[in-house]
Short mmCIF file of C-alpha atoms in Angstrom, two decimals:
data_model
loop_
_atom_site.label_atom_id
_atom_site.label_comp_id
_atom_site.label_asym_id
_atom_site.label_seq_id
_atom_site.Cartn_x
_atom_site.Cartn_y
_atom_site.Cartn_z
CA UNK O 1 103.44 112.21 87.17
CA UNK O 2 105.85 112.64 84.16
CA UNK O 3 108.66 114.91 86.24
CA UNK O 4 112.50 113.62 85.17
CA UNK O 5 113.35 114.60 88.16
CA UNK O 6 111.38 111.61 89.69
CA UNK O 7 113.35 108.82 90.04
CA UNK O 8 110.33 106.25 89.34
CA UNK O 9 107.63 106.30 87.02
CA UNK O 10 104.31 104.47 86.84
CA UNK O 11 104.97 100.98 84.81
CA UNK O 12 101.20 102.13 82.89
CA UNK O 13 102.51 105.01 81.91
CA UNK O 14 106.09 104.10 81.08
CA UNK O 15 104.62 101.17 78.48
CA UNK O 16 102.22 103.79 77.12
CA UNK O 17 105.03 106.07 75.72
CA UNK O 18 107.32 102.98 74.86
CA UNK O 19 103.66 101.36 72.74
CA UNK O 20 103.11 105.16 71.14
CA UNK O 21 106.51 105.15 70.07
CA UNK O 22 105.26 102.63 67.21
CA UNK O 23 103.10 105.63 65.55
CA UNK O 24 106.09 107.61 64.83
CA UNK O 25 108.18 104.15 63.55
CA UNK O 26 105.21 103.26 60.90
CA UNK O 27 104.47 106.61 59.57
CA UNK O 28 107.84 107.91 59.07
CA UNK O 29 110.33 104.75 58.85
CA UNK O 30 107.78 101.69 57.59
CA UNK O 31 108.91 99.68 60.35
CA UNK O 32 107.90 98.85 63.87
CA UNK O 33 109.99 99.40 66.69
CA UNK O 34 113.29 96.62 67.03
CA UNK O 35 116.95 96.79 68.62
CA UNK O 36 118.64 93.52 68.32
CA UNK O 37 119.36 93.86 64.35
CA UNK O 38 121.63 97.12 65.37
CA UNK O 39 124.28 94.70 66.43
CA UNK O 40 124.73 93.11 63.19
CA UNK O 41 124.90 96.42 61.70
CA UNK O 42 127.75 97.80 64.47
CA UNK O 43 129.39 93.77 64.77
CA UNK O 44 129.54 94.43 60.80
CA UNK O 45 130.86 97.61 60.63
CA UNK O 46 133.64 96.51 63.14
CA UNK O 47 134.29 93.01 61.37
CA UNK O 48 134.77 95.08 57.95
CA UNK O 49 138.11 96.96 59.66
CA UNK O 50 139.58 93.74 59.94
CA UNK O 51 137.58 91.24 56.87
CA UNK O 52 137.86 92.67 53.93
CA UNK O 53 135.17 90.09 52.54
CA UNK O 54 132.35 91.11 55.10
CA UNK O 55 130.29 92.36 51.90
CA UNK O 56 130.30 88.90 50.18
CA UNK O 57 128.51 87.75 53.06
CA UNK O 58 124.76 88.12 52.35
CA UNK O 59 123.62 88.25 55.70
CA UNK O 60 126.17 91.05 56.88
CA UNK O 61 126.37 92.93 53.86
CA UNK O 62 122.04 93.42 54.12
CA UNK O 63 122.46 95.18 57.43
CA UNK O 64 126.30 97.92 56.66
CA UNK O 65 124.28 100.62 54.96
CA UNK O 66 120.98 102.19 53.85
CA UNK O 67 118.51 104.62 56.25
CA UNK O 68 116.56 101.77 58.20
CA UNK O 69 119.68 99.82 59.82
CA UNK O 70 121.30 103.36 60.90
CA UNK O 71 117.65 104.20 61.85
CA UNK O 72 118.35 101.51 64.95
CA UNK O 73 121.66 102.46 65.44
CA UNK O 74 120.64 105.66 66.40
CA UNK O 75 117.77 104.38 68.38
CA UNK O 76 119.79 102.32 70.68
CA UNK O 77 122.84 104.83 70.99
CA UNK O 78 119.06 107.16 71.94
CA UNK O 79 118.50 104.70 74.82
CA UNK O 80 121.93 104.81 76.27
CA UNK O 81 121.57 108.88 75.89
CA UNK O 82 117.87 109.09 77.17
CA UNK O 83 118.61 106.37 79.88
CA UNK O 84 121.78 108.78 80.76
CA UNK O 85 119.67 112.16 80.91
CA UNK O 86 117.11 110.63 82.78
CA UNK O 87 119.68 109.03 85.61
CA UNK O 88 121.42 112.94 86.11
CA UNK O 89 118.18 114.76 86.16
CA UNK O 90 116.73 112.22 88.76
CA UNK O 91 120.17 111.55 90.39
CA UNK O 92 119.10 107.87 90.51
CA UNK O 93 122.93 106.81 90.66
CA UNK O 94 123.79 103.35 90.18
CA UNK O 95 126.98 101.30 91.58
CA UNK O 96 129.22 99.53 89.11
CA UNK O 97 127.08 96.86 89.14
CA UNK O 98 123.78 95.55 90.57
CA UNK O 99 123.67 94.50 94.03
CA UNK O 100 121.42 91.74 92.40
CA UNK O 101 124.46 90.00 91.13
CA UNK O 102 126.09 89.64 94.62
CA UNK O 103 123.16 88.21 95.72
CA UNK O 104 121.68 85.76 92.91
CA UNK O 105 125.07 85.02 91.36
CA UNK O 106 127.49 85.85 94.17
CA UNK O 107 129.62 87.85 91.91
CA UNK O 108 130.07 91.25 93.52
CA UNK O 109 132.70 92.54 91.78
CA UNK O 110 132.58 93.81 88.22
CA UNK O 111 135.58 91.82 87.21
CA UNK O 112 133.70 88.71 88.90
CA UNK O 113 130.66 89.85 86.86
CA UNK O 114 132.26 90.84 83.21
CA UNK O 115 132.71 87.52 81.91
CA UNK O 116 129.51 86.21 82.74
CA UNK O 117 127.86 89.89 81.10
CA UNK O 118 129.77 88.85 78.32
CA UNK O 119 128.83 85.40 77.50
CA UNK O 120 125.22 86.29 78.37
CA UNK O 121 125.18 89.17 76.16
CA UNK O 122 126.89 86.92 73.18
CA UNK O 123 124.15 83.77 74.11
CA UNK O 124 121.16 86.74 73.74
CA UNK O 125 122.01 87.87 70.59
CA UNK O 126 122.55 84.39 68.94
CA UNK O 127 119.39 83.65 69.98
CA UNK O 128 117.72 87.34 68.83
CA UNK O 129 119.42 86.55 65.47
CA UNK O 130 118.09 83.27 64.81
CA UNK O 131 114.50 84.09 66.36
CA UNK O 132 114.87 87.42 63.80
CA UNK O 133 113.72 89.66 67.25
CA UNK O 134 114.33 90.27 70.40
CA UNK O 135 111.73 91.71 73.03
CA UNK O 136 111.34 94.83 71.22
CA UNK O 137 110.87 93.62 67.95
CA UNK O 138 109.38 89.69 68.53
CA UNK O 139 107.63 91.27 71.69
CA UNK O 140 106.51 95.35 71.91
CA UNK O 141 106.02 95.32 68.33
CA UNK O 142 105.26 91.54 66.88
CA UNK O 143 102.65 90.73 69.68
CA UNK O 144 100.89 94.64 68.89
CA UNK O 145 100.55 93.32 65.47
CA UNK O 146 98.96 90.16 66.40
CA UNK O 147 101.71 88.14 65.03
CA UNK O 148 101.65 84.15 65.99
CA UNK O 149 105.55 83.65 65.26
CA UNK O 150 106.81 86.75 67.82
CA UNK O 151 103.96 85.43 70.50
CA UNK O 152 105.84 82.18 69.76
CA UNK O 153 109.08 83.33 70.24
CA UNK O 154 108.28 85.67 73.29
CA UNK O 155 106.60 82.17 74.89
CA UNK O 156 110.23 80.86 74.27
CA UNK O 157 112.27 83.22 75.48
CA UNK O 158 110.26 84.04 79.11
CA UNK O 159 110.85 79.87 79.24
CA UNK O 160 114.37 80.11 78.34
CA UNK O 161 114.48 82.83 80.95
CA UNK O 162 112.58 81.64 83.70
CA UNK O 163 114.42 77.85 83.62
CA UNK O 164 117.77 79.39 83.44
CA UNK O 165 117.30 81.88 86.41
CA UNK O 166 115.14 78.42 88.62
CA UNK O 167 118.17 76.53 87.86
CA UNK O 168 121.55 78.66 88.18
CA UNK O 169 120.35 81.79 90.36
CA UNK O 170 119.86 82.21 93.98
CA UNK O 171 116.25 83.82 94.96
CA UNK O 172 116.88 87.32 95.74
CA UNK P 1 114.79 108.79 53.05
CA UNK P 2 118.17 110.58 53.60
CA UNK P 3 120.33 108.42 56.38
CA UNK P 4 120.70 111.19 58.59
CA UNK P 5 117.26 112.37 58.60
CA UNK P 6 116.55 108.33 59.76
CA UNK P 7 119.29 108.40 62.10
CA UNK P 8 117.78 112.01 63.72
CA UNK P 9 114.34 110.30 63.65
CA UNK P 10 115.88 106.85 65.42
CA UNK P 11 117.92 109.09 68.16
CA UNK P 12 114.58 111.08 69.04
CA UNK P 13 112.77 107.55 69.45
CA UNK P 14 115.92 106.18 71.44
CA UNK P 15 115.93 109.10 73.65
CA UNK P 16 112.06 108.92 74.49
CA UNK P 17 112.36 105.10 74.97
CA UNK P 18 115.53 105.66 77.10
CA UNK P 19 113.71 107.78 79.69
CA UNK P 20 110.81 105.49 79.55
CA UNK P 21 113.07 102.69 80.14
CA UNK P 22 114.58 104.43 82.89
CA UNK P 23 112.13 105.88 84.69
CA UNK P 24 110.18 102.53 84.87
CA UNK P 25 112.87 101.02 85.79
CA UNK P 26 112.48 97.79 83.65
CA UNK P 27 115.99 98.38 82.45
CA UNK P 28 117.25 97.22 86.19
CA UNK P 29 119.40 93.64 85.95
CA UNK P 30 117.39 93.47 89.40
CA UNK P 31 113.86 93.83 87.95
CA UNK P 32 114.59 91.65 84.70
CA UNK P 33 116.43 88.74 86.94
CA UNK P 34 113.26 89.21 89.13
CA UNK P 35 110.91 88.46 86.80
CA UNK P 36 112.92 85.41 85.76
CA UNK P 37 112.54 84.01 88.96
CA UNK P 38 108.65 85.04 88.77
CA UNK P 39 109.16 87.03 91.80
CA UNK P 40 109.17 90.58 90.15
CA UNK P 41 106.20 91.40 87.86
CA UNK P 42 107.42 95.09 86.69
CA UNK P 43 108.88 94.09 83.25
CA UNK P 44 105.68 91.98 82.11
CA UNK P 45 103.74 95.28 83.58
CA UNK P 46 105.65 97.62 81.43
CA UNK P 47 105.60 95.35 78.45
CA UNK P 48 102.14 94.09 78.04
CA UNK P 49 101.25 97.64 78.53
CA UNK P 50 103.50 98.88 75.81
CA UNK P 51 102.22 95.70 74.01
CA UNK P 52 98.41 97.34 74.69
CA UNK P 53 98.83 100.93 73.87
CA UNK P 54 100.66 99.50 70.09
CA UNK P 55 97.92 97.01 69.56
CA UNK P 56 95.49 100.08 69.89
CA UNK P 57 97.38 102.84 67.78
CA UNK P 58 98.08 100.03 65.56
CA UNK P 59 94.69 98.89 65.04
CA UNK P 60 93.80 102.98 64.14
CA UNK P 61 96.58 103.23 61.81
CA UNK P 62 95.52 99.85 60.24
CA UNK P 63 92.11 99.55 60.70
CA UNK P 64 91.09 103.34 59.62
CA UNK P 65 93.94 104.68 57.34
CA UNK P 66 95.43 102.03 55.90
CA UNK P 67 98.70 101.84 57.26
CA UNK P 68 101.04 98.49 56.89
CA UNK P 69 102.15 95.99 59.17
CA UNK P 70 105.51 95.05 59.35
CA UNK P 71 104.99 91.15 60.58
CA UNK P 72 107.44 88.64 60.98
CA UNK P 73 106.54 85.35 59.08
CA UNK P 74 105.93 82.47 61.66
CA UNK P 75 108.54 80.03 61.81
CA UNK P 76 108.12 77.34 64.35
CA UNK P 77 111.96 75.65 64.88
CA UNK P 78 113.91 79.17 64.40
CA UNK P 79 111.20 81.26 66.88
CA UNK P 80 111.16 78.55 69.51
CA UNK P 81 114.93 77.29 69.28
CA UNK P 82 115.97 80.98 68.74
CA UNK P 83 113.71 82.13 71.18
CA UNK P 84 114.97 79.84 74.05
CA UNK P 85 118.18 81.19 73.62
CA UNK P 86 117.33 84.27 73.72
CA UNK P 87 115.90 84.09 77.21
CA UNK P 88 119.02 82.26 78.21
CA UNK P 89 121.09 85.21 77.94
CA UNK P 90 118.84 87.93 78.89
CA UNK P 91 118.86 85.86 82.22
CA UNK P 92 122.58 85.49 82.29
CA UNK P 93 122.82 88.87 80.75
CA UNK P 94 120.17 90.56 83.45
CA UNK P 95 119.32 92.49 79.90
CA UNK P 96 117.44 92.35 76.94
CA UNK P 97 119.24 93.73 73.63
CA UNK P 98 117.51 97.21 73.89
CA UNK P 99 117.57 97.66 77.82
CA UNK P 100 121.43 96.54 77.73
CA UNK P 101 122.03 100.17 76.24
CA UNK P 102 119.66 102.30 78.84
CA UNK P 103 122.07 100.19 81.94
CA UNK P 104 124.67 101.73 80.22
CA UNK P 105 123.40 104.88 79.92
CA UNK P 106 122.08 104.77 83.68
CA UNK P 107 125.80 103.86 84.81
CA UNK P 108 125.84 99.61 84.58
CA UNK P 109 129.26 99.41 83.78
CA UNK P 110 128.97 94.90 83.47
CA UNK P 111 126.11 96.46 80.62
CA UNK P 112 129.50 97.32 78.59
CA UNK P 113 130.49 93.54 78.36
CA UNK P 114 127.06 92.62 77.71
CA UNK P 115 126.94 94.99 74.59
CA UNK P 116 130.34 93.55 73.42
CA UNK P 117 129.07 90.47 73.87
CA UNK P 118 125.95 90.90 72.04
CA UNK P 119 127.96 92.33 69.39
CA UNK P 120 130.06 89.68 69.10
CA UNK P 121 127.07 87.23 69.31
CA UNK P 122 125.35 89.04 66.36
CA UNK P 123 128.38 89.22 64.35
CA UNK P 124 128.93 84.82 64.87
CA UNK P 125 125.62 84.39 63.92
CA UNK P 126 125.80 86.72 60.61
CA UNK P 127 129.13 84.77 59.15
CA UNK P 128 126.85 81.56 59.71
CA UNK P 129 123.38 82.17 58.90
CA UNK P 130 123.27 80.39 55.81
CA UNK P 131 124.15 76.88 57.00
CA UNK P 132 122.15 78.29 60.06
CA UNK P 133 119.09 79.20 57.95
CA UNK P 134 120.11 76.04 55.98
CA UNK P 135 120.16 73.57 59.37
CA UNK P 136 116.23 74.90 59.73
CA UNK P 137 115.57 74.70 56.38
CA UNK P 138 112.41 76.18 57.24
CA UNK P 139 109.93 79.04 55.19
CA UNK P 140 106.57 80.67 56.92
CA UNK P 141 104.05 82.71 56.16
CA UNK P 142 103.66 85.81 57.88
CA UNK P 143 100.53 85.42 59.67
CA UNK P 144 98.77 87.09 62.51
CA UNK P 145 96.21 85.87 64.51
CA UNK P 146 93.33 87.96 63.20
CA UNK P 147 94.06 85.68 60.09
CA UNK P 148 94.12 82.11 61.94
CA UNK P 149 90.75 83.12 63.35
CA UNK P 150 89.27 84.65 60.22
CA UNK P 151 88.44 88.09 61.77
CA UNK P 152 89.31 91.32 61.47
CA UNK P 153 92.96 92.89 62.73
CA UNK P 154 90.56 95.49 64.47
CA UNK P 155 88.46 93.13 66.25
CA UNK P 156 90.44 90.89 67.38
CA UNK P 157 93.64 93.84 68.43
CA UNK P 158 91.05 95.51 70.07
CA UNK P 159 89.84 91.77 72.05
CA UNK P 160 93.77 90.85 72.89
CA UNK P 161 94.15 94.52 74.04
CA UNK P 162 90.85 94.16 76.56
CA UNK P 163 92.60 90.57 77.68
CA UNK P 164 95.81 92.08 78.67
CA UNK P 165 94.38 95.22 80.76
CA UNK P 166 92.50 92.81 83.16
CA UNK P 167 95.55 91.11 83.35
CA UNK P 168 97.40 93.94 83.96
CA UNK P 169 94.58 94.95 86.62
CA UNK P 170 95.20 91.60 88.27
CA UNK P 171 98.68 92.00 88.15
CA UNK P 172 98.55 95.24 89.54
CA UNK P 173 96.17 93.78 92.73
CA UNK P 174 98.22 90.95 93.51
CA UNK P 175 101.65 93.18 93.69
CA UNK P 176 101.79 96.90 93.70
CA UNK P 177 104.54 98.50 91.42
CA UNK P 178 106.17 100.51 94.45
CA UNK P 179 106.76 97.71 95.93
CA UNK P 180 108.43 95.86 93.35
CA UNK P 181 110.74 99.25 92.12
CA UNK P 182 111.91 98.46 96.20
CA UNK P 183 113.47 101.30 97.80
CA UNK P 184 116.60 102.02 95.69
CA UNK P 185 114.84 101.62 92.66
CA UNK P 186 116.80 98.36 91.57
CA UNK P 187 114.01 95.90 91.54
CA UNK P 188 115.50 94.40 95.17
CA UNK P 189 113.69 94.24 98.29
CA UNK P 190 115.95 95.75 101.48
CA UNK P 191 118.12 93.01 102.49
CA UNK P 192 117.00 91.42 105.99
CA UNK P 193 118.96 92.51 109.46
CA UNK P 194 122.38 90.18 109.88
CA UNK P 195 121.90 87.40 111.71
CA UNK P 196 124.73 88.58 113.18
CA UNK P 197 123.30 91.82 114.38
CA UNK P 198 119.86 89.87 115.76
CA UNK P 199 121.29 87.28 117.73
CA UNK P 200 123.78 90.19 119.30
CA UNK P 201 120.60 92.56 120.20
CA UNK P 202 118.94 89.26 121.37
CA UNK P 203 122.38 88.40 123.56
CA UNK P 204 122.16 91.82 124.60
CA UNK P 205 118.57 91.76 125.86
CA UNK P 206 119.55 88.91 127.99
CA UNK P 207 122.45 90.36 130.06
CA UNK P 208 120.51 93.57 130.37
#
């Protein structure tokens, strides 16, 4: 049931490891589980090579140093790694890019699909920032606390989601 | 807590959620857009069940030793404004922030251009969150539900938690997982014969 060299796992028990993950994230880091803030902390890092004044701004300088924002760095970089071991053990190998965007988008190509990636991936995590979460943080871990802002910004986001793929995609 | 023994801690997590990511397959742009279009059911499987199994642990951490909760306060313009956008780009995107990283890992190479654009997204917002924060001009409590109804986090996690497994029963009834992962894993149903190839067999039936 749990073999890596399966290239599928049940959805149950997938979402039970992701949901026990939060035992080890309260006990040893006082947080609950998150990924979008890790982007400030990298985009910072980045910005600072170039703007010398990244640590007069407040919001910024809060997320360059100190054990919980390299904490989610190293969770994320984990997910690429773990999402990478998985993939060679299983040998579930993936083209360039999902067959889904020749079909919904009718971009086949990766240079067809890049800027799109791009802009979506820029549009996400303006909207993570301002909601303070994404669906780790606002969902997996807000909604396991019960919280009424993350259910309201989940609610928001699988709208935002839902109109924009009725609207611009093609039913695949 | 020493950075690096945080950063072993967070790449021990990120590996764990990785293969979990991966082996569910929620991390596919196929399954994500799929659910989008309400057509694909795997990602709100996988999630409500991770949102299950924390509502449990956390209700035994909370409710019996006393551990903390780390809730965001509710704030009504910046979680539903925010949160709009936010599904926006995971449509565009065929991601989410964390499963972004796991296509990359799995071999997504578009998931590169997402990540540089969510790092350039993150970094925009964090030069202007103050007239941002300012244009909201908005403070909240951080409040749970447990509190709105005047019952106990135990109680009422352990309620929500019941609520979501018939769902996920339901769920599970109305569309079986296998046949949502589709048969290269990608969230995509085989494609249909050409038309091409069908009206040729058909043309061929008739001569013969």
């Amino acid at each position: 049931m749990l073999g890596l060299e399966r290239k599928a796992w049940s959805p149950y028990v997938a979402g039970v490891i992701i949901g026990l993950l939060q035992i080890p994230t309260f006990l040893l880091m006082q947080t609950a589980l998150g990924a979008s803030s890790s982007y400030v902390t990298v985009g910072a890092h980045i910005a600072s090579w170039f703007d010398p004044g990244v640590g007069q701004v407040k919001y910024l300088a809060s997320h360059l140093w100190g054990a919980k924002n390299w904490w989610q760095v190293a969770v994320v970089v984990g997910i690429a790694a773990g999402a990478f071991l998985s993939m060679r053990i299983s040998g579930a190998r993936r083209h360039a890019i999902s067959p889904v965007w020749a079909r919904a988008m009718g971009t086949p190509t990766l240079a067809a699909r890049a800027p799109l990636a791009f802009i979506g991936g820029f549009i996400m995590l303006v909207g993570a920032r301002i909601a303070g979460g994404c669906t780790s943080g606002h969902g997996i871990s807000g909604m396991a606390q019960l919280a009424a802002g993350s259910t309201l910004a989940v609610a928001a986001m699988f709208t935002g989601g839902i109109l924009t793929a009725m609207l611009l995609m093609r039913r695949v | 807590m020493p950075v690096i023994l945080a950063i072993l801690i967070g790449l021990a997590t990120g590996i764990v959620f990785g293969i979990a990511l991966e082996k569910s397959r929620v991390f596919e742009p196929g399954v994500i857009v799929g659910q989008m279009q309400l057509r694909n059911f795997l990602m709100l499987k996988i999630f409500l069940t991770a949102v299950v199994t924390g509502l449990v642990a956390i209700a035994i951490m909370h409710g019996s030793f006393g551990v903390g909760l780390y809730l965001k306060p509710l704030l009504w313009k910046a979680d539903i404004i925010g949160g709009l956008i936010l599904g926006v780009g995971i449509a565009l995107a065929g991601a989410c922030p964390g499963t972004a990283l796991a296509q990359a890992g799995a071999g997504y190479r578009d998931a590169l251009f997402v990540i540089a654009g969510g790092i350039a997204g993150a970094l925009t917002y964090g030069y202007f969150d103050a007239p941002i924060t300012a244009f909201f001009a908005e403070s909240g409590a951080k409040v749970g539900f447990d509190q709105l109804l005047g019952l106990p986090f135990v109680t009422v996690a352990l309620g929500f938690a019941a609520i979501l497994v018939l769902l996920l029963v339901g769920l599970e009834r109305l569309q079986p997982w296998r046949d949502e992962a589709g048969p290269d894993f990608d969230g995509l149903a085989a494609l249909p014969a050409e038309p091409a190839d069908a009206e040729k067999s058909a043309s061929d039936r008739h001569v013969t």
